[in-house]
Structure formats: C-alpha cells, structure tokens
Amino acid sequence: MQGLTASCKIVLVMFLLGLGLAGATADSRRRHISSSPDEPCKKMTLYLHDILYNGVNNSANATAAPATKPTDLSTTHWSNGTFFGMLVVFDDPVTEGTALPIGQEEPAARAQGFYFYDKKESYSGWFSFSLVFNSKACRGTLNLMGADPMDAETRDFSVVGGTGDFFMARGVATIHTDATEGYFYFRLKMDIKLYECYV
Amino acid sequence: MQGLTASCKIVLVMFLLGLGLAGATADSRRRHISSSPDEPCKKMTLYLHDILYNGVNNSANATAAPATKPTDLSTTHWSNGTFFGMLVVFDDPVTEGTALPIGQEEPAARAQGFYFYDKKESYSGWFSFSLVFNSKACRGTLNLMGADPMDAETRDFSVVGGTGDFFMARGVATIHTDATEGYFYFRLKMDIKLYECYV
Amino acid sequence: MQGLTASCKIVLVMFLLGLGLAGATADSRRRHISSSPDEPCKKMTLYLHDILYNGVNNSANATAAPATKPTDLSTTHWSNGTFFGMLVVFDDPVTEGTALPIGQEEPAARAQGFYFYDKKESYSGWFSFSLVFNSKACRGTLNLMGADPMDAETRDFSVVGGTGDFFMARGVATIHTDATEGYFYFRLKMDIKLYECYV
C-alpha cells in the first residue's frame, strides 16, 4: 500500500532503468510512463464492500440498490434467473483491510457507480465507477470500467483516468471476489496498478 | 476558448520549455503530452444545460428524462428522498456562453449520455457522456466520466478519450454548478483541460 | 486482421520512422505510441451482432434485452417514439466475418455492456462496453465508449483502455451499421485502430 493513509500522492515504486519519462521539466510533478507490465508507477490493494438493499429491512446499512429489475430475458430463459438486465447503483465503502469500517470510522475511499448483470447462461456483470478519495492524506478520483465474468478467479478492469492526487492516471485493476454472504453482500479485492502517473 | 467557433483543431496553448513530444514525424499532426498539470495542450470553457422533463408539460423543451425511478432505498431511507438510483438520459445543449441557444441557433456542442444519483445521505451523482461537436468549424467527440459529489464547489471528471478534431485526447474537466431552477434545470460550467493532444 | 485467430498479441503494423517509443527496456513488451492518425500500432475489423429480445418468442437466441422502457419524453413527444431513455443490456457475439456463429462455434469475442437511446428528434444512441476475448489465441479486453448518432454513415467510439493481450491499449473504433432486420437485429462493423500499445 505504500502508506496510503499517510499520503496517496504518487511516488515511484522503484527506480527504473531506462526510465520512461517524457518531457520532464522544472515543475514539481512530472509525467511517468511505465515501460513494462512488471513495473507499475503506483500500486495499491483495496477492498470494495457492496451491501445490497434486500427490499425489506436493511436500508440503514445498504450501500447499493437495484435501479432496474431483471428483464423478461432473464426470467423467461432460466427458471431461477441470472438477473440479466438488473442494474445496481452503489456508493460502497472501500477499505485497506478486509473489515468493514466500524462506527464513525471513515473508509479509505468510496466506490460510486453502477454494475449490471448481462449474461443469460451464468452470472456475469459489467462495472463502471469512480474511486473517490476524500481524506486529508488523499484527495482525488480514479475512474474504472470493465467486464466482470464472475466464473473467472480474477478479472481485469481498466483504470481509464484520474483526478487530483491521481491526476491523469491510467492502469489496470485486477478484481477477485474475496467474500460473499448470500445475495446481499460481496467484497471485491482490487489490486490496482497504475502504469501512467504524474509524479 | 481560443476561437472554438473559428476552429476547434487543437493548437498549442503555449510554447513549452522542455516540450513533451514523443515521436514527432513529418506528418501534419504530432502527439503532444503535457509535462505538468499547469500546462494543458488545450483548454476551453463550456456550459452544459440540463432541462429535465417534469412529467407534465415541458416535453417540447426538455433535453433529459429519467429512465428509471428512484429506488426504495431512497424513498424508504429519507422521507424526502435523495433520488438514489434515479438514472437520467440526456441530450443537452452545450454553449460557449451562459445563455441557452435562441430559436434555431446551433449550440457549440451537445452532451449525450447519462447521470444517476447514488447517495443516501445527500445529493451526489455520477456522469458518463460524450461532448459531440458537429459544426463546420469543429467535428469530433470528447468522452468523459466521473463522480459528481454536489456538495463540493467544484468536481473533476476525467476526459478519457476523443475522436475527430479531438483525436486521442485525454484530460480533466472541472465542473461547477453555475445555475439551477428548482428540480428541472441546471447549468454546469465545465473547464476542460486536455493534457494529451495530437496537434 | 493480421491473424487475430492465430494470435491477437499486438504486433507492429509497420516500422515507423521517428518511432514513438517512450522508455524502452530489456523487458519483452515495450510501450509504443503512434505518432500520427495514419499509423495505428494495431488494427482489426470485427462485427458485433445484437439480437434484441422481442418480448415474445426469441429468448433462446436473443443476446440483448431492454433493462428500462422508453420514457414519457419519448412517447409523449413523438407519436411513434424514438425510444428516448430505453437502456439495453447486451452480451453480443463478435465475429471476424459478417456471419453469425453457427452451432457451437465460438465467436472471436463477446461485446458486453449497454446502450441507450438519447434523442427526441431522431434515432441516436450511446454505448459503453467491453470486447471480451477469451480464446487460446487471444485473451483480454478492450473497453469502449461513445456517442452513436445513427444518421451518420460512420461514428467513432473511443477505446479507453485494455487488459491482457490488449494491456493499456487506447485508440478509436469507427462504427458502421452494416445490416439490420426490423427492430430486433443489427450488425455493427467495427474498424478498430489502436494508437497506444505495448508490443
């Protein structure tokens, strides 16, 4: 994590041979482009907690809720359904460890965006969201999107942009479903590696 | 604005010391990468006008309409609701000045995409859309996405791609809610700075 | 296609004068940035087949279904409607030729994501999706988004990121509606050109 809580300002993970700097100036921040998939300019591991509204009694704790119902395509094709077409909007806490924040504890970030289910034959989703960092140590956002075929052990999302402390970042986030509790909770481990940074 | 109506072809904002050019060739367009957050290769200010369908009598003027209703999570948690889960599709006029286009006047661009509300405790949104430029002076698109926590004075979206006159652009758009009229009109001031351009 | 079925690993389209390499190292993959719109580092042509659920009898073949219905804005403004606000979730086969896969034949990729209609006056859409490659020859994803004004002969989407064999890719996909059958089938020809590659 390289001290995310201390500061999330991007620092070089390692000093690279053949350093991929384009256009270094006297300015305090310089653009850094990694030259290889093995050499991110920033990496961190974060956990996303999705607590889905169950429609009954968890509205105080829920951080996500369906904005649409599954479509006929799902319900007519499979007797049990694969939620095809269900779109969920979320404002999920994101933590550095696996535990949910306790009491008034602030999470490391929030994940704000949506996902939906898009396959008839199995559970498969698609995500687009922002990681919103808003602490004294770390301000800014990372914007992500990608397919989530849940039967794969890990899936890759693209980090397509960043703002604030993550100004102009790009990279890849490798996702793993770390824990689930029935239909109404899942935790995603996100290994985020940035390959374009201003440092 | 650097003469957007005259031409939106990207021109260098200023001549940079330590110019961040990678791979210049004899071709007429060359890739330019800014070396610092203070030195965009292109900047412009535009205003987005969102006129939301009120469900009654403004369908002729409306440029946006809900595609989903707020979910139970919004309405059960707060008596007044924060529209959690309401997703709005829009085709909004975008102008260089603050005024709406008059009569048959063509806007500088259109913003086409969607936003939704995603927070229980306050008004907070998430946007993804294209700025579509389609005049003689300027053809092409910019694609944006990002979180919109409305209680912040300004918010940053990522410009994640571009086409046509904005071929392969990347950058940051700083958003400020410039004006609102009840629930059914808002105007966003967008300060767009591109840091990757082909010029 | 440069042998997509043989291998989709990115190879240089041509050897460029003034080669846009930033930070080449001893690593097997190096970052390549094109220096001109005429010189993509990778190009391919693919066909996306969207078979929309008709609500009656094609659930076995359908690969897409509406997750929302058109809004009042669409139905009140035009007697025949332009589907404003209708959002469709899809898991569409993607092929190298124009024909749909036969029987158990695997498509070259799947396109997973969504589109919606966003204009009152004419048919116009907006797409965001992943191309998911999952064969022995080719694994990885490309993530795309952009406006789709259907009255234009071709439209451009941004390729905003990539993973796996398309690690960190960016580019432009030019879209052409190649074929339609009533309301419930369309085929998009996608000319994809990548201008940022790791090769």
Coordinates of C-alpha atoms in Angstrom, one line a residue:
Chain A
M1 CA 0.0 0.0 0.0
Q2 CA 3.0 2.3 0.3
G3 CA 1.4 4.3 3.1
L4 CA -2.0 5.2 1.5
T5 CA -3.2 6.7 4.7
A6 CA 0.0 8.7 5.2
S7 CA -0.2 10.1 1.7
C8 CA -1.6 8.8 -1.6
K9 CA 0.5 11.2 -3.7
I10 CA 2.0 9.0 -6.3
V11 CA 5.6 8.0 -5.7
L12 CA 7.8 5.9 -7.8
V13 CA 7.5 2.2 -6.8
M14 CA 11.1 1.6 -7.9
F15 CA 13.8 3.4 -9.7
L16 CA 13.7 2.1 -13.3
L17 CA 16.4 1.5 -15.6
G18 CA 15.5 3.1 -18.9
L19 CA 13.2 5.4 -17.1
G20 CA 10.1 6.2 -19.2
L21 CA 9.9 10.0 -18.6
A22 CA 8.5 12.1 -21.4
G23 CA 9.0 15.8 -21.2
A24 CA 10.5 16.3 -17.7
T25 CA 10.5 20.0 -16.7
A26 CA 11.4 22.1 -13.6
D27 CA 7.8 21.6 -12.4
S28 CA 7.3 19.6 -9.2
R29 CA 5.2 16.9 -11.0
R30 CA 6.5 15.0 -14.0
R31 CA 4.8 12.5 -16.2
H32 CA 5.9 9.0 -15.8
I33 CA 5.0 6.2 -18.1
S34 CA 5.9 2.6 -17.2
S35 CA 7.8 0.7 -19.8
S36 CA 6.6 -2.7 -18.8
P37 CA 3.7 -4.6 -17.3
D38 CA 6.0 -5.6 -14.5
E39 CA 6.8 -2.1 -13.4
P40 CA 3.8 -0.1 -12.3
C41 CA 4.5 3.5 -11.2
K42 CA 2.0 3.0 -8.3
K43 CA 0.3 0.0 -6.8
M44 CA -2.3 -0.5 -4.0
T45 CA -4.7 -3.1 -2.8
L46 CA -8.1 -2.0 -1.7
Y47 CA -11.4 -3.8 -0.7
L48 CA -14.8 -2.8 -2.0
H49 CA -17.8 -3.7 0.1
D50 CA -21.2 -3.9 -1.6
I51 CA -24.2 -4.2 0.7
L52 CA -27.2 -4.6 -1.5
Y53 CA -30.7 -3.4 -0.3
N54 CA -32.8 -6.5 0.3
G55 CA -36.1 -4.7 -0.2
V56 CA -37.1 -5.3 3.4
N57 CA -35.1 -4.3 6.4
N58 CA -31.5 -3.2 5.7
S59 CA -32.0 0.3 4.3
A60 CA -29.8 1.8 7.1
N61 CA -26.8 -0.4 6.2
A62 CA -27.3 -0.9 2.5
T63 CA -24.9 0.9 0.2
A64 CA -26.3 -0.3 -3.2
A65 CA -29.8 -0.8 -4.6
P66 CA -31.2 -2.0 -7.9
A67 CA -32.3 0.8 -10.2
T68 CA -34.0 -1.6 -12.6
K69 CA -35.5 -5.1 -12.2
P70 CA -34.2 -8.1 -14.1
T71 CA -35.8 -8.2 -17.6
D72 CA -38.0 -10.8 -19.1
L73 CA -35.0 -12.2 -20.9
S74 CA -33.6 -13.4 -17.6
T75 CA -36.8 -14.6 -16.0
T76 CA -38.2 -16.4 -19.0
H77 CA -35.0 -18.1 -20.0
W78 CA -34.0 -19.6 -16.7
S79 CA -36.3 -20.7 -14.1
N80 CA -34.0 -19.3 -11.4
G81 CA -32.8 -16.3 -13.4
T82 CA -29.3 -14.8 -13.8
F83 CA -30.5 -11.3 -13.2
F84 CA -29.9 -10.3 -16.8
G85 CA -30.6 -6.6 -17.1
M86 CA -30.6 -5.8 -13.4
L87 CA -28.7 -2.6 -12.9
V88 CA -27.5 -1.7 -9.4
V89 CA -26.3 1.8 -8.3
F90 CA -23.8 1.9 -5.5
D91 CA -22.0 4.1 -3.0
D92 CA -19.8 1.5 -1.5
P93 CA -17.1 1.8 1.3
V94 CA -13.6 0.9 0.2
T95 CA -11.1 -0.1 2.8
E96 CA -7.4 -1.0 3.0
G97 CA -8.1 -4.1 5.1
T98 CA -10.8 -6.7 4.7
A99 CA -13.0 -5.4 7.6
L100 CA -15.9 -3.0 7.1
P101 CA -15.4 0.4 8.8
I102 CA -16.6 0.4 12.4
G103 CA -18.9 3.1 13.7
Q104 CA -17.9 6.6 12.5
E105 CA -14.6 5.3 11.1
E106 CA -14.0 6.8 7.6
P107 CA -13.3 4.3 4.8
A108 CA -10.1 4.8 2.7
A109 CA -12.4 5.8 -0.2
R110 CA -15.8 5.3 -1.6
A111 CA -16.7 3.5 -4.9
Q112 CA -19.5 5.3 -6.6
G113 CA -21.0 4.0 -9.8
F114 CA -23.1 1.1 -11.1
Y115 CA -23.0 -2.5 -12.3
F116 CA -25.4 -4.7 -14.1
Y117 CA -25.8 -8.4 -15.0
D118 CA -25.5 -9.2 -18.7
K119 CA -25.4 -12.9 -19.3
K120 CA -28.2 -15.5 -19.7
E121 CA -26.2 -18.6 -19.0
S122 CA -24.3 -17.6 -15.9
Y123 CA -23.5 -14.8 -13.5
S124 CA -21.6 -12.1 -15.3
G125 CA -21.5 -8.4 -14.7
W126 CA -20.2 -5.1 -16.0
F127 CA -18.9 -2.2 -13.9
S128 CA -18.2 1.4 -14.3
F129 CA -17.4 3.5 -11.2
S130 CA -15.2 6.1 -9.5
L131 CA -13.0 5.5 -6.5
V132 CA -13.4 8.8 -4.6
F133 CA -10.6 9.6 -2.1
N134 CA -11.5 12.4 0.2
S135 CA -9.2 12.4 3.3
K136 CA -6.6 14.9 4.3
A137 CA -4.0 12.4 3.2
C138 CA -5.5 11.7 -0.2
R139 CA -7.9 13.6 -2.4
G140 CA -8.9 12.7 -5.9
T141 CA -10.5 10.0 -8.0
L142 CA -9.8 7.0 -10.2
N143 CA -12.2 6.1 -12.9
L144 CA -12.7 2.4 -13.8
M145 CA -14.7 0.3 -16.2
G146 CA -14.7 -3.3 -17.3
A147 CA -16.4 -6.7 -17.7
D148 CA -16.8 -8.9 -14.7
P149 CA -17.2 -12.6 -15.8
M150 CA -17.7 -13.9 -12.3
D151 CA -16.7 -17.5 -13.0
A152 CA -13.1 -16.4 -13.6
E153 CA -10.9 -16.4 -10.5
T154 CA -9.7 -12.9 -11.3
R155 CA -10.9 -10.2 -13.8
D156 CA -9.3 -7.1 -15.1
F157 CA -10.9 -3.6 -15.2
S158 CA -9.3 -0.7 -16.9
V159 CA -8.4 2.4 -14.9
V160 CA -9.1 4.9 -17.6
G161 CA -8.5 8.2 -15.9
G162 CA -7.7 10.0 -12.6
T163 CA -8.0 13.4 -11.0
G164 CA -6.5 15.2 -8.0
D165 CA -3.7 13.2 -6.4
F166 CA -4.3 10.6 -9.3
F167 CA -4.1 13.3 -12.0
M168 CA -4.2 11.7 -15.5
A169 CA -3.5 8.2 -14.1
R170 CA -4.1 5.0 -16.2
G171 CA -3.7 1.4 -15.3
V172 CA -5.3 -2.0 -14.6
A173 CA -7.3 -3.2 -11.6
T174 CA -7.3 -6.9 -11.0
I175 CA -10.5 -8.0 -9.2
H176 CA -11.1 -11.0 -7.1
T177 CA -14.3 -11.8 -5.2
D178 CA -13.0 -12.1 -1.7
A179 CA -16.1 -12.9 0.2
T180 CA -19.9 -13.1 -0.3
E181 CA -22.9 -13.5 2.1
G182 CA -25.9 -14.8 0.2
Y183 CA -27.3 -12.4 -2.4
F184 CA -26.8 -9.2 -0.4
Y185 CA -23.1 -8.7 0.3
F186 CA -19.9 -9.2 -1.6
R187 CA -16.4 -8.0 -1.1
L188 CA -14.0 -7.4 -4.0
K189 CA -10.3 -7.4 -3.6
M190 CA -8.9 -4.8 -6.0
D191 CA -5.2 -5.0 -6.9
I192 CA -4.7 -1.6 -8.6
K193 CA -1.6 -1.0 -10.7
L194 CA -1.1 2.3 -12.4
Y195 CA 1.3 2.5 -15.4
E196 CA 0.8 6.2 -16.3
C197 CA 1.4 8.7 -13.4
Y198 CA 2.4 12.2 -12.8
V199 CA 4.9 12.0 -10.0
Chain B
M1 CA -11.7 29.4 -25.7
Q2 CA -9.1 30.1 -28.3
G3 CA -11.6 30.6 -31.0
L4 CA -13.6 27.4 -30.7
T5 CA -16.1 28.7 -33.3
A6 CA -13.3 29.6 -35.7
S7 CA -11.7 26.2 -35.3
C8 CA -11.5 23.6 -32.6
K9 CA -8.5 21.9 -34.1
I10 CA -6.1 21.6 -31.2
V11 CA -3.4 24.2 -31.1
L12 CA -0.7 24.6 -28.5
V13 CA -1.8 26.7 -25.6
M14 CA 1.7 28.0 -25.0
F15 CA 5.2 27.0 -26.2
L16 CA 6.6 24.8 -23.5
L17 CA 10.1 24.6 -22.3
G18 CA 11.0 21.0 -22.1
L19 CA 8.4 20.2 -24.7
G20 CA 6.8 16.8 -24.1
L21 CA 6.8 15.5 -27.6
A22 CA 7.1 11.8 -28.1
G23 CA 7.7 10.6 -31.6
A24 CA 7.4 13.6 -33.8
T25 CA 7.4 12.8 -37.5
A26 CA 6.9 14.6 -40.8
D27 CA 3.1 14.0 -40.5
S28 CA 0.9 17.1 -40.1
R29 CA -0.3 16.1 -36.7
R30 CA 2.0 15.2 -33.9
R31 CA 1.4 13.8 -30.4
H32 CA 1.8 16.2 -27.6
I33 CA 1.9 15.2 -24.0
S34 CA 1.9 17.9 -21.3
S35 CA 4.6 17.7 -18.8
S36 CA 2.8 19.4 -15.9
P37 CA -0.8 20.0 -14.6
D38 CA -0.1 23.7 -15.2
E39 CA 0.4 23.3 -18.9
P40 CA -2.6 21.9 -20.8
C41 CA -2.2 21.5 -24.5
K42 CA -5.7 22.7 -25.0
K43 CA -8.3 24.4 -22.7
M44 CA -11.8 25.5 -23.1
T45 CA -14.8 26.6 -21.0
L46 CA -18.2 25.3 -22.0
Y47 CA -21.7 25.3 -20.3
L48 CA -24.0 22.3 -20.2
H49 CA -27.7 23.0 -19.9
D50 CA -29.9 20.2 -18.5
I51 CA -33.6 20.7 -18.8
L52 CA -35.3 17.7 -17.1
Y53 CA -38.7 16.5 -18.2
N54 CA -41.2 17.4 -15.4
G55 CA -43.6 14.7 -16.4
V56 CA -46.3 17.2 -17.2
N57 CA -45.9 20.0 -19.7
N58 CA -42.3 20.6 -20.8
S59 CA -41.7 17.8 -23.3
A60 CA -41.0 20.3 -26.1
N61 CA -38.2 22.0 -24.3
A62 CA -36.9 19.1 -22.1
T63 CA -33.5 17.6 -23.1
A64 CA -33.3 15.0 -20.4
A65 CA -35.6 12.5 -18.8
P66 CA -35.5 9.8 -16.1
A67 CA -35.1 6.3 -17.5
T68 CA -35.6 4.8 -14.0
K69 CA -37.5 5.9 -11.0
P70 CA -35.8 6.4 -7.6
T71 CA -35.5 3.1 -5.8
D72 CA -36.9 2.0 -2.5
L73 CA -33.6 2.7 -0.9
S74 CA -34.0 6.4 -1.5
T75 CA -37.6 6.7 -0.6
T76 CA -37.6 4.5 2.5
H77 CA -34.5 5.9 4.0
W78 CA -35.3 9.6 3.8
S79 CA -38.8 10.9 3.9
N80 CA -37.9 13.5 1.2
G81 CA -35.6 11.2 -0.8
T82 CA -32.2 11.9 -2.4
F83 CA -33.2 10.2 -5.7
F84 CA -30.9 7.3 -5.1
G85 CA -31.0 5.1 -8.1
M86 CA -32.7 7.5 -10.5
L87 CA -30.9 7.4 -13.8
V88 CA -31.4 10.2 -16.3
V89 CA -30.6 10.1 -20.0
F90 CA -29.8 13.4 -21.7
D91 CA -29.1 15.1 -25.0
D92 CA -28.2 18.5 -23.6
P93 CA -27.1 21.7 -25.5
V94 CA -23.6 22.9 -24.7
T95 CA -22.7 26.6 -25.2
E96 CA -19.7 28.8 -25.0
G97 CA -21.6 31.5 -23.1
T98 CA -24.1 31.0 -20.2
A99 CA -27.2 31.6 -22.3
L100 CA -29.3 28.9 -23.9
P101 CA -29.4 28.9 -27.7
I102 CA -32.1 31.1 -29.1
G103 CA -34.5 29.8 -31.7
Q104 CA -32.7 27.9 -34.4
E105 CA -29.3 28.8 -33.1
E106 CA -27.0 25.8 -33.0
P107 CA -25.2 25.1 -29.7
A108 CA -21.4 24.7 -29.7
A109 CA -21.9 21.0 -29.0
R110 CA -24.3 18.5 -27.5
A111 CA -23.7 16.5 -24.4
Q112 CA -25.1 13.0 -24.8
G113 CA -25.1 10.4 -22.1
F114 CA -26.5 9.7 -18.6
Y115 CA -26.2 10.5 -14.9
F116 CA -27.7 8.9 -11.9
Y117 CA -28.0 9.7 -8.2
D118 CA -26.0 7.4 -5.9
K119 CA -26.0 8.6 -2.3
K120 CA -28.5 8.1 0.5
E121 CA -27.4 11.0 2.7
S122 CA -27.0 13.8 0.2
Y123 CA -27.3 14.7 -3.4
S124 CA -24.5 13.1 -5.3
G125 CA -24.3 11.9 -8.8
W126 CA -22.2 10.1 -11.4
F127 CA -21.9 11.1 -15.0
S128 CA -20.7 9.5 -18.3
F129 CA -21.3 11.2 -21.6
S130 CA -19.9 12.4 -24.9
L131 CA -19.4 16.0 -26.0
V132 CA -20.4 15.8 -29.6
F133 CA -19.1 18.7 -31.8
N134 CA -20.7 18.8 -35.2
S135 CA -20.2 22.2 -36.9
K136 CA -18.1 23.2 -39.9
A137 CA -15.5 24.6 -37.5
C138 CA -15.4 21.6 -35.2
R139 CA -16.1 17.9 -35.6
G140 CA -15.5 15.2 -33.2
T141 CA -16.2 14.0 -29.7
L142 CA -14.7 14.0 -26.2
N143 CA -15.7 11.2 -23.8
L144 CA -16.0 11.9 -20.1
M145 CA -16.9 10.2 -16.9
G146 CA -16.7 10.8 -13.2
A147 CA -18.3 11.3 -9.8
D148 CA -20.3 14.4 -9.0
P149 CA -20.5 15.0 -5.3
M150 CA -22.7 18.0 -5.5
D151 CA -21.9 19.5 -2.1
A152 CA -18.3 20.3 -3.4
E153 CA -17.9 23.6 -5.0
T154 CA -16.1 22.0 -7.9
R155 CA -15.7 18.4 -9.0
D156 CA -13.4 16.8 -11.5
F157 CA -14.4 14.4 -14.3
S158 CA -11.9 12.5 -16.4
V159 CA -11.7 13.1 -20.2
V160 CA -10.9 9.5 -21.2
G161 CA -10.8 9.7 -24.9
G162 CA -11.5 11.8 -28.0
T163 CA -12.2 11.4 -31.7
G164 CA -12.1 13.6 -34.8
D165 CA -10.7 17.0 -34.0
F166 CA -10.1 15.7 -30.5
F167 CA -8.4 12.5 -31.7
M168 CA -6.9 10.5 -28.8
A169 CA -7.3 13.4 -26.3
R170 CA -7.2 12.9 -22.6
G171 CA -7.6 15.4 -19.7
V172 CA -9.6 16.7 -16.8
A173 CA -12.9 18.6 -16.8
T174 CA -13.6 20.7 -13.7
I175 CA -17.3 21.1 -13.1
H176 CA -19.2 23.8 -11.2
T177 CA -22.9 24.1 -10.9
D178 CA -23.4 27.5 -12.3
A179 CA -27.2 27.9 -12.0
T180 CA -30.2 25.9 -11.1
E181 CA -34.0 26.4 -11.3
G182 CA -35.9 24.1 -9.0
Y183 CA -35.6 20.4 -9.8
F184 CA -35.9 20.8 -13.6
Y185 CA -32.9 22.9 -14.8
F186 CA -29.3 23.1 -14.0
R187 CA -26.3 24.6 -15.8
L188 CA -22.8 23.1 -15.4
K189 CA -19.7 25.2 -16.1
M190 CA -17.1 22.9 -17.5
D191 CA -13.4 24.0 -17.5
I192 CA -11.9 21.4 -19.8
K193 CA -8.1 21.0 -19.9
L194 CA -6.5 18.4 -22.2
Y195 CA -3.0 17.2 -21.4
E196 CA -2.7 14.7 -24.2
C197 CA -3.3 16.0 -27.7
Y198 CA -2.4 15.4 -31.3
V199 CA -1.5 18.8 -32.7
Chain C
M1 CA -7.0 -8.7 -39.2
Q2 CA -3.3 -9.6 -39.0
G3 CA -4.2 -13.1 -37.9
L4 CA -6.4 -12.5 -34.9
T5 CA -7.3 -16.1 -34.7
A6 CA -3.6 -17.1 -34.8
S7 CA -2.7 -14.6 -32.1
C8 CA -4.1 -11.3 -31.0
K9 CA -0.8 -10.2 -29.3
I10 CA -0.2 -6.8 -30.6
V11 CA 2.5 -6.6 -33.3
L12 CA 3.7 -3.5 -35.0
V13 CA 1.6 -2.7 -38.1
M14 CA 4.6 -1.1 -39.8
F15 CA 8.0 0.0 -38.8
L16 CA 7.8 3.7 -38.3
L17 CA 10.3 6.4 -39.0
G18 CA 10.6 8.5 -35.9
L19 CA 9.4 5.6 -33.8
G20 CA 7.3 6.8 -30.8
L21 CA 8.8 4.7 -28.1
A22 CA 9.0 6.1 -24.6
G23 CA 11.1 4.2 -22.2
A24 CA 12.1 1.0 -24.0
T25 CA 13.7 -1.5 -21.7
A26 CA 15.1 -5.0 -21.8
D27 CA 11.6 -6.3 -21.0
S28 CA 9.8 -8.3 -23.7
R29 CA 7.0 -5.8 -24.0
R30 CA 7.6 -2.2 -24.8
R31 CA 5.3 0.8 -24.9
H32 CA 4.5 2.0 -28.4
I33 CA 2.8 5.3 -29.1
S34 CA 1.8 6.1 -32.7
S35 CA 2.9 9.5 -33.9
S36 CA 0.1 10.0 -36.4
P37 CA -3.5 9.1 -37.0
D38 CA -2.4 7.3 -40.2
E39 CA -0.2 4.9 -38.3
P40 CA -2.0 2.7 -35.8
C41 CA 0.1 0.2 -33.9
K42 CA -2.7 -2.4 -34.3
K43 CA -5.8 -2.6 -36.4
M44 CA -8.6 -5.1 -36.8
T45 CA -12.1 -5.3 -38.2
L46 CA -14.8 -7.0 -36.2
Y47 CA -18.6 -7.4 -36.5
L48 CA -21.0 -7.0 -33.5
H49 CA -24.3 -8.8 -33.7
D50 CA -27.1 -7.5 -31.5
I51 CA -30.2 -9.7 -31.3
L52 CA -32.8 -7.9 -29.2
Y53 CA -35.3 -9.8 -27.2
N54 CA -38.7 -9.2 -28.8
G55 CA -40.7 -9.9 -25.6
V56 CA -42.4 -12.9 -27.2
N57 CA -40.6 -15.8 -28.6
N58 CA -36.9 -15.3 -29.2
S59 CA -35.4 -15.6 -25.7
A60 CA -33.3 -18.6 -26.8
N61 CA -31.5 -16.6 -29.5
A62 CA -31.6 -13.1 -28.0
T63 CA -28.4 -11.6 -26.8
A64 CA -29.7 -8.2 -25.6
A65 CA -32.8 -7.0 -23.7
P66 CA -34.1 -3.7 -22.5
A67 CA -33.5 -3.0 -18.9
T68 CA -35.7 0.1 -18.9
K69 CA -38.7 1.1 -21.0
P70 CA -38.7 4.3 -23.1
T71 CA -39.6 7.3 -21.0
D72 CA -42.6 9.6 -21.2
L73 CA -40.4 12.1 -23.0
S74 CA -40.1 9.7 -26.0
T75 CA -43.7 8.6 -26.1
T76 CA -45.3 11.9 -25.5
H77 CA -43.2 13.9 -27.9
W78 CA -43.5 11.7 -30.9
S79 CA -46.4 9.6 -31.7
N80 CA -44.1 6.8 -32.9
G81 CA -41.4 7.4 -30.3
T82 CA -37.6 7.4 -30.7
F83 CA -37.1 5.1 -27.7
F84 CA -35.6 8.0 -25.7
G85 CA -34.5 6.6 -22.4
M86 CA -34.6 2.9 -23.4
L87 CA -31.5 1.2 -22.0
V88 CA -30.5 -2.1 -23.4
V89 CA -28.0 -4.6 -21.7
F90 CA -26.2 -6.9 -24.1
D91 CA -23.9 -9.9 -24.3
D92 CA -23.4 -9.9 -28.1
P93 CA -21.3 -12.2 -30.2
V94 CA -18.5 -10.6 -32.1
T95 CA -17.1 -12.2 -35.3
E96 CA -14.3 -11.7 -37.8
G97 CA -16.6 -12.2 -40.8
T98 CA -20.2 -11.0 -41.2
A99 CA -21.9 -14.3 -40.4
L100 CA -23.3 -15.2 -37.1
P101 CA -21.5 -18.2 -35.4
I102 CA -23.0 -21.5 -36.4
G103 CA -24.0 -24.1 -33.8
Q104 CA -21.3 -24.4 -31.1
E105 CA -18.8 -22.3 -33.0
E106 CA -17.1 -19.8 -30.7
P107 CA -17.2 -16.1 -31.7
A108 CA -14.0 -14.2 -31.9
A109 CA -15.1 -12.2 -28.8
R110 CA -18.1 -11.1 -26.9
A111 CA -19.3 -7.5 -26.6
Q112 CA -20.7 -7.0 -23.0
G113 CA -22.2 -3.7 -22.0
F114 CA -25.1 -1.4 -22.6
Y115 CA -26.6 1.2 -25.0
F116 CA -29.5 3.6 -24.7
Y117 CA -31.4 5.9 -27.0
D118 CA -31.0 9.6 -26.1
K119 CA -32.6 11.8 -28.7
K120 CA -36.1 13.1 -29.2
E121 CA -35.9 14.0 -32.8
S122 CA -34.2 11.0 -34.3
Y123 CA -32.6 7.7 -33.5
S124 CA -29.4 8.3 -31.6
G125 CA -27.7 6.1 -29.1
W126 CA -24.8 6.0 -26.7
F127 CA -22.7 2.9 -26.0
S128 CA -20.3 1.7 -23.3
F129 CA -19.0 -1.9 -23.4
S130 CA -16.1 -4.3 -23.2
L131 CA -14.8 -6.5 -26.0
V132 CA -14.0 -9.7 -24.2
F133 CA -11.5 -12.1 -25.9
N134 CA -11.3 -15.5 -24.3
S135 CA -9.7 -18.0 -26.7
K136 CA -6.4 -19.7 -26.6
A137 CA -5.1 -17.4 -29.2
C138 CA -6.3 -14.2 -27.6
R139 CA -7.2 -13.3 -24.0
G140 CA -8.0 -9.8 -22.7
T141 CA -10.4 -7.0 -23.1
L142 CA -10.8 -3.7 -24.8
N143 CA -13.1 -1.0 -23.2
L144 CA -15.0 1.3 -25.4
M145 CA -17.5 4.2 -25.1
G146 CA -19.0 6.9 -27.3
A147 CA -22.0 8.5 -28.9
D148 CA -23.8 6.8 -31.8
P149 CA -25.7 9.3 -33.9
M150 CA -27.2 6.8 -36.2
D151 CA -28.0 9.1 -39.1
A152 CA -24.2 9.4 -39.7
E153 CA -22.7 6.9 -42.1
T154 CA -19.9 6.2 -39.6
R155 CA -19.4 7.1 -36.0
D156 CA -16.3 7.0 -33.7
F157 CA -16.1 5.4 -30.3
S158 CA -13.1 5.8 -28.0
V159 CA -11.1 2.8 -27.0
V160 CA -10.3 4.0 -23.5
G161 CA -8.4 1.0 -22.1
G162 CA -7.4 -2.6 -22.4
T163 CA -6.2 -5.6 -20.4
G164 CA -4.5 -8.9 -21.0
D165 CA -3.2 -9.1 -24.6
F166 CA -4.5 -5.6 -25.0
F167 CA -2.8 -4.3 -21.9
M168 CA -3.1 -0.4 -21.6
A169 CA -4.3 0.0 -25.2
R170 CA -6.0 3.1 -26.4
G171 CA -7.5 4.0 -29.8
V172 CA -10.5 4.7 -31.9
A173 CA -13.2 2.4 -33.2
T174 CA -15.1 3.5 -36.3
I175 CA -18.6 2.1 -36.4
H176 CA -20.9 1.4 -39.4
T177 CA -24.3 -0.1 -39.3
D178 CA -23.7 -3.0 -41.6
A179 CA -27.1 -4.7 -41.6
T180 CA -30.4 -4.5 -39.8
E181 CA -33.5 -6.7 -39.6
G182 CA -36.5 -4.8 -38.3
Y183 CA -36.2 -3.7 -34.7
F184 CA -34.7 -6.8 -33.4
Y185 CA -31.3 -7.3 -35.1
F186 CA -28.4 -5.1 -36.1
R187 CA -24.9 -5.7 -37.1
L188 CA -22.1 -3.2 -36.5
K189 CA -18.9 -3.2 -38.5
M190 CA -16.2 -2.0 -36.1
D191 CA -12.9 -0.8 -37.6
I192 CA -10.7 -0.7 -34.5
K193 CA -7.4 1.2 -34.6
L194 CA -5.1 1.3 -31.6
Y195 CA -2.6 4.1 -31.3
E196 CA -1.2 3.2 -27.9
C197 CA 0.1 -0.4 -27.5
Y198 CA 2.5 -2.4 -25.5
V199 CA 4.3 -4.6 -28.1

